[in-house]
Each structure stands twice: as structure tokens, then as C-alpha cells.
Coordinates of C-alpha atoms in Angstrom, one line a residue:
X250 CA 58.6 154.0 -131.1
X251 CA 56.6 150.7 -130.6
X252 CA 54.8 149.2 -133.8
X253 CA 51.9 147.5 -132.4
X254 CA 49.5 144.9 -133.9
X255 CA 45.9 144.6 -132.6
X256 CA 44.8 140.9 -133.5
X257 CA 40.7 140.6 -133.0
X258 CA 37.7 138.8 -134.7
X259 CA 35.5 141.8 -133.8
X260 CA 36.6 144.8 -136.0
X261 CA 34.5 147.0 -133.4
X262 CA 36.9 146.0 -130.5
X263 CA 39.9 146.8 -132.9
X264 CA 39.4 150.5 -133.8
X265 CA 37.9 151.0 -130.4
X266 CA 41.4 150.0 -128.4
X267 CA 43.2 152.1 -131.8
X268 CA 41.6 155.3 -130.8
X269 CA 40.6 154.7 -127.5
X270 CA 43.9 154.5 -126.0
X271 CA 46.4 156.5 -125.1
X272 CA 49.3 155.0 -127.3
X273 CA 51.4 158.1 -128.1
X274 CA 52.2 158.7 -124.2
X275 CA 53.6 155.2 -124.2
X276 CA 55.5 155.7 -127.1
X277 CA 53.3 153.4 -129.2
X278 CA 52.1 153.3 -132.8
X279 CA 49.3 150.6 -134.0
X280 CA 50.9 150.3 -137.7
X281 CA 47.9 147.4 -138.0
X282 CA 45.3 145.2 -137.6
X283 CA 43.5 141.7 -138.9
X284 CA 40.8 139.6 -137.9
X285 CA 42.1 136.5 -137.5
X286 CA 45.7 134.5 -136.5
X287 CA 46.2 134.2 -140.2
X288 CA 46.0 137.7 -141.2
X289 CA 48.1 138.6 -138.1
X290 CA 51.0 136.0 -139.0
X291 CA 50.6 137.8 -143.0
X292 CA 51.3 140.8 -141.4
X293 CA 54.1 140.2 -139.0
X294 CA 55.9 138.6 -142.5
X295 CA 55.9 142.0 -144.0
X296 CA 56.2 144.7 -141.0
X297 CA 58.2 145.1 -138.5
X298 CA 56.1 144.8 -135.4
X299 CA 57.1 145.2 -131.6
X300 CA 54.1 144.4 -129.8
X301 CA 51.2 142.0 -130.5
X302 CA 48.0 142.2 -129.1
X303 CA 45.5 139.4 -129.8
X304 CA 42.5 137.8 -128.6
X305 CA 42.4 133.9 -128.1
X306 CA 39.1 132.8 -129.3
X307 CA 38.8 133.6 -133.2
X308 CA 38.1 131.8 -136.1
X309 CA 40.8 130.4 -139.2
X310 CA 43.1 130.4 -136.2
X311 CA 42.7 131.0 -132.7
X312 CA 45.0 133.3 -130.9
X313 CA 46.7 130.4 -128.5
X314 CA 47.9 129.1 -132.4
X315 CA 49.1 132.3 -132.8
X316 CA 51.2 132.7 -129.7
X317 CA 52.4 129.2 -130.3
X318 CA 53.6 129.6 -134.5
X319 CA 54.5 133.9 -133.6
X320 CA 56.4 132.4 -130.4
X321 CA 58.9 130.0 -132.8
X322 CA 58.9 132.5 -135.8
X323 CA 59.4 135.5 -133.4
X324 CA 61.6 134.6 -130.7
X325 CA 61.6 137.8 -129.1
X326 CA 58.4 139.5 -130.0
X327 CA 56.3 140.6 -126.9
X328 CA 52.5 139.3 -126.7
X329 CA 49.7 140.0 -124.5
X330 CA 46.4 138.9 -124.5
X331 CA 43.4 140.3 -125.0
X332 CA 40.5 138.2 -124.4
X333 CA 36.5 137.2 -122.7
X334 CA 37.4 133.8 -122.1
X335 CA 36.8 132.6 -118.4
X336 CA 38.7 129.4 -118.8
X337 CA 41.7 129.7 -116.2
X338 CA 43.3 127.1 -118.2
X339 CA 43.3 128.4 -121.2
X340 CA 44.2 131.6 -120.1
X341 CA 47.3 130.2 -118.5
X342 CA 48.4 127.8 -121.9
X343 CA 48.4 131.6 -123.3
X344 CA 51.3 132.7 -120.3
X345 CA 52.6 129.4 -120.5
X346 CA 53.8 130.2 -124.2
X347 CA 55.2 133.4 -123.5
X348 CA 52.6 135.9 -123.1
X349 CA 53.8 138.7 -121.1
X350 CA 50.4 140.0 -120.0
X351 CA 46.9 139.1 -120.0
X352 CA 43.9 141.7 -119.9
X353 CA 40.4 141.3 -119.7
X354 CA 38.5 143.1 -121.9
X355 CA 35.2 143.9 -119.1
X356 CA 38.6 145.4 -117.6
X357 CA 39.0 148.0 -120.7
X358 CA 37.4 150.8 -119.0
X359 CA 38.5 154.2 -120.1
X360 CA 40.4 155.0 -116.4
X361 CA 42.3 151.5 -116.9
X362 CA 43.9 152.4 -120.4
X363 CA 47.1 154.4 -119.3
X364 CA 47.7 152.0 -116.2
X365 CA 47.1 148.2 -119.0
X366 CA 49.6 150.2 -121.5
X367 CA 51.9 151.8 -118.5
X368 CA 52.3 148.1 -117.4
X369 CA 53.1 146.6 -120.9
X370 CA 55.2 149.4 -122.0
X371 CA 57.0 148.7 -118.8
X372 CA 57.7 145.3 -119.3
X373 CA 58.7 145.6 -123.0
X374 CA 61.1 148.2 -121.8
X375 CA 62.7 145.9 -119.1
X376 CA 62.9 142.8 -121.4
X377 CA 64.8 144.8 -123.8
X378 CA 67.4 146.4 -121.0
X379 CA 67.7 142.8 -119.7
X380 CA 68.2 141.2 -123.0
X381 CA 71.1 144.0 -124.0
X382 CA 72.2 143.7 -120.2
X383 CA 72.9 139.5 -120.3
X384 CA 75.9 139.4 -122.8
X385 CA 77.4 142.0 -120.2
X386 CA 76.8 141.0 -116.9
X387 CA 75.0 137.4 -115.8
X388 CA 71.5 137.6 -114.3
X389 CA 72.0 135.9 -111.1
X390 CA 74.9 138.3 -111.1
X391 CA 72.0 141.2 -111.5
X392 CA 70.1 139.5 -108.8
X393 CA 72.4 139.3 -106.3
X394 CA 73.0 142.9 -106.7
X395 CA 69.2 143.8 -106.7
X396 CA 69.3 141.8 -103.3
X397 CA 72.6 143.1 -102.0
X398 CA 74.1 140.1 -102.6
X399 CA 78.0 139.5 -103.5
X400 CA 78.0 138.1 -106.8
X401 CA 79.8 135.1 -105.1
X402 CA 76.6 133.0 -105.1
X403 CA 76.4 133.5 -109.0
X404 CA 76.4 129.7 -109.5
X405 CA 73.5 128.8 -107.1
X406 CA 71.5 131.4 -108.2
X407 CA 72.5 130.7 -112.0
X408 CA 70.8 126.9 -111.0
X409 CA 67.9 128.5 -109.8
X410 CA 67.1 130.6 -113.1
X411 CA 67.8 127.1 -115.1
X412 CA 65.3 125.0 -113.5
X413 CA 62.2 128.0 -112.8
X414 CA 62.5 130.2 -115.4
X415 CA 61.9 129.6 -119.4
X416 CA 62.4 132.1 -121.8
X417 CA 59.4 134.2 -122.1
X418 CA 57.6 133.4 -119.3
X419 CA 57.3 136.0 -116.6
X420 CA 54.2 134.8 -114.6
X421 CA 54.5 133.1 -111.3
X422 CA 54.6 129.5 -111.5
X423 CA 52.5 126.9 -109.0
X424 CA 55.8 126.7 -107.0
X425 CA 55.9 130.3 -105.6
X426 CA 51.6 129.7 -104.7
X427 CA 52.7 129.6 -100.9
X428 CA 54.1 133.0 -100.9
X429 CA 51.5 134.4 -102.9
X430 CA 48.3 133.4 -101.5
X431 CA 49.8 135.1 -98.0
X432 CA 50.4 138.3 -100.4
X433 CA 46.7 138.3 -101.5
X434 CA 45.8 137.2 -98.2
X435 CA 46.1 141.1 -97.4
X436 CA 47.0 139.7 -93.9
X437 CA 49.8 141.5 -93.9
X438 CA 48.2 144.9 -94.7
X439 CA 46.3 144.9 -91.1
X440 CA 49.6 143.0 -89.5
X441 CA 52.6 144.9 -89.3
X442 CA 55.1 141.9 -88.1
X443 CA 53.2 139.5 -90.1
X444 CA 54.5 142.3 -93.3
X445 CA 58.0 141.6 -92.0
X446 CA 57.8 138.3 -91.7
X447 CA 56.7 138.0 -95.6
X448 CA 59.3 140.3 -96.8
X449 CA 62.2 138.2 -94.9
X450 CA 60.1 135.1 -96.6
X451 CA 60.4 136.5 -100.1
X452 CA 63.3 138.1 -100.0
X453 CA 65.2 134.0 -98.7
X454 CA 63.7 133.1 -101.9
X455 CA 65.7 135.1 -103.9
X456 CA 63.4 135.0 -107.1
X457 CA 64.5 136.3 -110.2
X458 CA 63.4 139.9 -110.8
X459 CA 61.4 139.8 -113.2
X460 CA 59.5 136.8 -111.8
X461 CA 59.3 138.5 -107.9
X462 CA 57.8 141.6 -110.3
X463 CA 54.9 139.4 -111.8
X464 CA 54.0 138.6 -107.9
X465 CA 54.2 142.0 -106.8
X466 CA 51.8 143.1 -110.1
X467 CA 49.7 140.0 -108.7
X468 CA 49.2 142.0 -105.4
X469 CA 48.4 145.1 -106.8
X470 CA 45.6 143.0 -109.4
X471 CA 44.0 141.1 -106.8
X472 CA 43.3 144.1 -104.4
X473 CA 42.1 146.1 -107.4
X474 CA 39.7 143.3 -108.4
X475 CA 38.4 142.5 -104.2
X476 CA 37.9 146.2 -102.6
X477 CA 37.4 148.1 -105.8
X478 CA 34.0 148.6 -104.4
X479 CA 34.5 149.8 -101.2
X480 CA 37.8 152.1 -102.0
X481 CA 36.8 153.4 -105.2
X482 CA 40.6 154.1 -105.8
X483 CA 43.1 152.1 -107.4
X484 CA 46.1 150.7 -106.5
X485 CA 49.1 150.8 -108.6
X486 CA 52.9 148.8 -108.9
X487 CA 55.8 150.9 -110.5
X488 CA 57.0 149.2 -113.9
X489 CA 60.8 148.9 -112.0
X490 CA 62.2 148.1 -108.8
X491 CA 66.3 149.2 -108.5
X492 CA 66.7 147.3 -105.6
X493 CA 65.3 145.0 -103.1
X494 CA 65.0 148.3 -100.7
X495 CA 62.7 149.8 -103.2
X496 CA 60.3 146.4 -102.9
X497 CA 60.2 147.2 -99.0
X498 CA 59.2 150.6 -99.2
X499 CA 56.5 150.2 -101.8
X500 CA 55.4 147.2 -99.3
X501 CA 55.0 149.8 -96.3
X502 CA 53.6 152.4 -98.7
X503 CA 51.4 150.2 -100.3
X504 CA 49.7 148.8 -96.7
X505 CA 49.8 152.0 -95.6
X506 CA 47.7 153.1 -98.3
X507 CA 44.9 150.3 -98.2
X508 CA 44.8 151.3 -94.3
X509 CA 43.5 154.5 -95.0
X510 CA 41.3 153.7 -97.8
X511 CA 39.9 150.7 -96.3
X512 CA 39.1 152.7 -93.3
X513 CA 40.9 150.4 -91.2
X514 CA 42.5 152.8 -88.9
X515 CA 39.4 153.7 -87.5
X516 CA 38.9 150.1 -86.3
X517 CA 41.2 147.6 -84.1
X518 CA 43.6 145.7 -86.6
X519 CA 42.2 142.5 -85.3
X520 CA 38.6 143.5 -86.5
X521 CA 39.6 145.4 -89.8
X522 CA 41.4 142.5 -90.7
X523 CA 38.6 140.4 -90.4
X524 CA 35.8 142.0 -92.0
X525 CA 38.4 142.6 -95.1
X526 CA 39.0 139.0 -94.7
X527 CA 35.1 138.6 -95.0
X528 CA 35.2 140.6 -98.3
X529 CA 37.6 138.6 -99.9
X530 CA 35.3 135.6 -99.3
X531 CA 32.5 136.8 -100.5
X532 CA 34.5 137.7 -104.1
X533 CA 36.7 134.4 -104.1
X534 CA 33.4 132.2 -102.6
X535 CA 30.5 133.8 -104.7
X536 CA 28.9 130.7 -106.4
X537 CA 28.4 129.3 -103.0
X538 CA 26.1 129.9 -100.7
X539 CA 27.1 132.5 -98.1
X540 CA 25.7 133.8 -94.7
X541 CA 26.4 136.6 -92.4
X542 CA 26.1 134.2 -89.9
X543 CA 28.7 131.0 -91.3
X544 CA 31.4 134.2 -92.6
X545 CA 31.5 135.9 -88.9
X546 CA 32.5 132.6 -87.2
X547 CA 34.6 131.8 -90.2
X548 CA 36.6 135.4 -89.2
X549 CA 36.0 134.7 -85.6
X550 CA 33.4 138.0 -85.0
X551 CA 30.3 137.5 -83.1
X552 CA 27.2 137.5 -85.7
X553 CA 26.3 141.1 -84.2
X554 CA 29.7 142.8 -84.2
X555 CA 30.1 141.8 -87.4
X556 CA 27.2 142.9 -88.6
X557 CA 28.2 146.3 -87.3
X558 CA 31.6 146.3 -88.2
X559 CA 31.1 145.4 -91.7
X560 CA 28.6 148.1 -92.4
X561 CA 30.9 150.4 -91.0
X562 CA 33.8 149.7 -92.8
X563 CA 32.2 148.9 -96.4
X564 CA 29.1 151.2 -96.6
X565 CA 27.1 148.2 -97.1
X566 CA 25.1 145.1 -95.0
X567 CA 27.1 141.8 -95.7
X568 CA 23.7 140.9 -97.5
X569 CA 23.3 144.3 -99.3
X570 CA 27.4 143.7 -100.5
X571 CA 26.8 140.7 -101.7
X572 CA 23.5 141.0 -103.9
X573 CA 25.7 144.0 -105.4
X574 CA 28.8 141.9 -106.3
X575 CA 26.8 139.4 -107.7
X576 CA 24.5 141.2 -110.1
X577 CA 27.8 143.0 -111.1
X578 CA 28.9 139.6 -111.9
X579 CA 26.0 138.4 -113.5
X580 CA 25.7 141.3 -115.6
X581 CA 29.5 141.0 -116.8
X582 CA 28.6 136.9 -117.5
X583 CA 25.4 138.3 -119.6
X584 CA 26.9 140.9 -121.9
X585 CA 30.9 139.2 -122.0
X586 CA 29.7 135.7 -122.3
X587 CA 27.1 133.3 -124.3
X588 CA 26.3 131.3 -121.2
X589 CA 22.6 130.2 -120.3
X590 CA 20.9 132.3 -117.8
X591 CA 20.7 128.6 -115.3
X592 CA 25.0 128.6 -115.8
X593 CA 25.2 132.2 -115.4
X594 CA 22.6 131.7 -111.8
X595 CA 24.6 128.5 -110.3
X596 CA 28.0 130.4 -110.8
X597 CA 26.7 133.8 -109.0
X598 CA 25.5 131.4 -105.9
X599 CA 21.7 131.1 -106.9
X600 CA 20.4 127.6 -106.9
X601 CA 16.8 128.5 -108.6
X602 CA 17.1 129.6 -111.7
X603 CA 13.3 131.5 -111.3
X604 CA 14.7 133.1 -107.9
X605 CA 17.9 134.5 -109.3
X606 CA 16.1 135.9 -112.5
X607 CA 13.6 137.6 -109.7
X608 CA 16.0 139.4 -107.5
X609 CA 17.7 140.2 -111.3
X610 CA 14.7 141.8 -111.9
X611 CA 14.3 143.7 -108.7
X612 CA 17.8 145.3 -108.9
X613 CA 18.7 146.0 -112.1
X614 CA 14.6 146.6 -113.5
X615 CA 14.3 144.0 -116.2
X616 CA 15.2 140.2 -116.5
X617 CA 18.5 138.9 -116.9
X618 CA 17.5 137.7 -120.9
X619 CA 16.2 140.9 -121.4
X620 CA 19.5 142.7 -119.8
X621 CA 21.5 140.2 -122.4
X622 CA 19.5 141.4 -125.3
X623 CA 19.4 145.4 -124.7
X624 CA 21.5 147.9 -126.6
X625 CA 24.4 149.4 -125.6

């Protein structure tokens, strides 16, 4: 069984994630809860605790303090986060001090529960097998098996583990950015050789595991969070990979999935490519100002056939798509966040304050300060 602590300011958030979610299937048992990084650090003094969960903006002591003083005192206690803060940065000193997962909370919907706590369990699961597995066998020696390697190359790949990976850190560092913004490029999903091409790319890198699994999870993420609107179905990355061979397979399942719920087969790869292409510009671009007409040269489409293409494809108008994704994203900044309505209007691509808080009005029926303020 997995004790688990839930660490959170808001005592509403804490009893909703202890009954909301499905710990038994994961084997996991919240044995307690406190409000604050003091209360947490109490806690951990007098229980024996196997998972902590905490937010990173509280009060007495934040949850970054937490992760830091849990992270010396604890060694080998796993953390996620749990948290509204949209500071990249300070999302990333949280990773950077060992968390091993971080989850938004406007992501906490009920159909996300079993695949947040399938993901953690996983990783707490595979830290442990690899911790009882190092006095046994070396990890580059696990590597090169996972790769098909000899375990002749133990030394070089011994080198590599020294200078890229720390202990507790499991996310994908600013060196492997290359190889990752070609994953999330999705280019690969539309290209079969271009798929190949990646795979013999990723596989000469010869990552350590657990680091190529944080890039494959950052696949899985990013396609989730661009075409969630236009597939309506998830996709998902086992918790374990046996083998290199396993990665390649879930590669070819995986684009062959997103072809058929993208709808792509029913379009020339070339055009499919570049309307999903479009998407992912409208979701990565969306405080800046964006036309049909700049995004169809920008994919290489006539103005026209895009037009066409993309309606086809998404079920929306470029312009009806992207009023949708950003009211959805205005409506998450007005109920997650304190920001002012002018913050919340530059960063959804509206200049004029007055015009955003308009078209507000027109879709969703009532201003955005009005939307901030109603009960839920």
C-alpha cells in the first residue's frame, strides 16, 4: 500500500482529491492531510508516508520550501505537484528539486483521475524496481539491454548518466529540446519516414530510460492538451517500456491512432499535416494576433483550401476555432487565476480590453467579471 499525503491551503481542494479519486485501484491510501509546508513536514516526522502531494503557492511555507527541506530530509520520498500557478519557471524549480510529476489542477477533471494516479503510481513503482535493481546490475548496464546493446559500452553510457541525470530528476532537460520539439511537432504522425527518421534519432541518443520515458509522457501531454477539441478522445503512454522494441510499436500505434481520430486519412498527408500544423499554432500562438489568411501561407495552403480543409478536418472555421480556444482559455484564467480582466485580454490575443469583454459577453452570456464572480 502507498501512504499518501495531500499538502493544500484550500481544505475544499484536499477532501475533494481524498474522495474524488480513485486511490484504492492504485493501491493508495491518503493516511493525511495539512494546510500548509509546516504541517506537512510535522506530519512526515511522525508517519510513514510514500507519496506527497502538494501545492506550491501556500502560506507559513510554500510548497517549493517544501520540496526543497522534504527533498534533504527524505531522500527518497516521491513528490508531485499539484498547483494553479502559470509561472513556467516556477513550475520547473519544483522538477528541478525532484518532483516527479506535475498536475494542473483545471486538469483534475473526473475522466483524468485514474490516468494522473496510473501515471504516478507508475513512476513510484519503477523508481522503486530501479532503486532495488542498481546494487544488482549497473544502469547503463540496464540500458544497453533496453536498447539491445552489449553491456560492453557500460563505461560510456555510465558517463552519460553522470553528467545528464541527478537523482530525482526525471524530466527532460533543455539539452534533449531538439528531439522533443520534432516529437510534439506531430510531424511525424502525418510522415511515415519522417517517424523513422526520429526513432533512429532517439534511439543514437541512447537516453536513460527513465528520462526517454518523461519525453514519451511529454508526447502523449502535448497532443492531449492541442487536439483535445477536435478528437474528443485521449491519448495515453503505458507506465513501462521492456525494451526499445516496445517504444517503436507504441510509436506506429500511437500515429496510427491520431490518423484516424484526426480524420487525416480522409485527406492527402501533405494537407492533414498542415491544417494540424495550423492547430498547433493557434494553441502555442494564442496571445498573438492570428489570421486565416497569415496561418495558410505559414502551412503553405492557399487562403481558400485552407479554409475548406480546416473545416473539414476540425468541425470548425479557423475563426470559429479560435474564438472557442480562447474563451476556454479565458474562462480557465478567470476562475484558476486572480489576474485583471486587461492581463487575462492581452494574453488570449485581444488588444482592447472593451472588445474582448464584448465578444466575452456574446459567447459565454455575461461579462468576463461577472463570469469571475458566479457560483459554481
Amino acid at each position: 500500500m502507498i501512504n499518501v499525503l495531500i499538502v493544500d491551503d484550500d481544505q475544499l481542494v484536499r477532501k475533494g482529491l481524498m474522495l474524488a479519486m480513485p486511490w484504492d485501484r492504485f493501491e493508495m491510501k491518503v493516511v493525511g492531510e495539512a494546510g500548509n509546508g509546516e504541517k506537512a513536514l510535522e506530519f512526515l516526522s511522525e508517519n510513514h508516508v510514500d507519496l506527497l502531494i502538494t501545492d506550491l503557492a501556500m502560506p507559513v511555507m510554500s510548497g517549493i520550501e517544501l520540496i526543497r527541506v522534504a527533498r534533504k530530509q527524505y531522500p527518497d520520498l516521491p513528490i508531485a505537484v499539484l498547483t494553479l500557478h502559470q509561472d513556467f519557471e516556477y513550475i520547473q524549480e519544483a522538477l528541478r528539486l525532484g518532483a516527479i510529476d506535475y498536475i494542473a489542477k483545471v486538469q483534475l477533471e473526473k475522466e483524468r483521475f485514474e490516468e494522473v494516479l496510473g501515471r504516478i503510481h507508475g513512476r513510484i513503482l519503477a523508481d522503486r524496481r530501479k532503486r532495488s535493481n542498481d546494487d544488482a546490475a549497473g544502469v547503463s548496464g540496464k540500458d544497453a539491454l533496453f536498447y539491445g546493446e552489449p553491456e560492453r559500452g557500460t563505461r560510456a553510457v555510465n558517463e552519460l548518466d553522470c553528467e545528464c541525470e541527478q537523482p530525482g530528476s526525471t524530466f527532460v532537460e533543455v539539452g534533449d529540446g531538439s528531439i522533443k520539439d520534432k516529437l510534439q511537432s506531430f510531424r511525424w504522425v502525418h510522415e511515415e519516414g519522417y517517424m523513422i527518421e526520429l526513432l533512429h534519432e532517439l534511439k543514437t541518443m541512447r537516453l536513460p530510460v527513465p528520462r526517454l520515458m518523461q519525453l514519451l509522457y511529454s508526447i502523449t501531454a502535448e497532443w492531449n492538451r492541442t487536439f483535445k477539441y477536435i478528437v474528443h478522445t485521449e491519448m495515453t503512454t503505458p507506465v513501462h517500456f521492456a525494451s526499445w522494441n516496445e517504444v517503436v510499436a507504441w510509436m506506429a500505434n500511437f500515429r496510427a491512432e491520431a490518423l484516424h481520430l484526426s480524420g487525416g486519412q480522409y485527406l492527402r498527408k501533405e494537407v492533414s499535416s498542415s491544417i494540424m500544423t495550423a492547430v498547433k499554432i493557434i494553441h502555442d500562438e494564442l496571445h498573438k494576433p492570428l489570421f486565416a489568411s497569415d496561418v495558410s501561407k505559414r502551412v503553405n495552403l492557399s487562403r481558400s483550401y485552407f479554409n475548406q480543409c480546416f473545416k473539414e478536418m476540425v468541425g470548425y472555421s479557423f475563426n470559429e476555432y479560435l474564438r472557442k480556444i480562447r474563451m476556454g482559455k479565458a474562462k480557465d484564467y478567470l476562475t484558476k487565476t486572480a489576474k485583471p480582466i486587461v492581463w487575462i485580454a492581452e494574453h488570449t490575443g485581444y488588444a482592447d480590453e472593451k472588445y474582448f469583454s464584448r465578444i466575452f459577453r456574446e459567447q459565454v452570456g455575461m461579462l468576463p467579471s461577472e463570469y469571475r464572480n458566479a457560483p459554481r
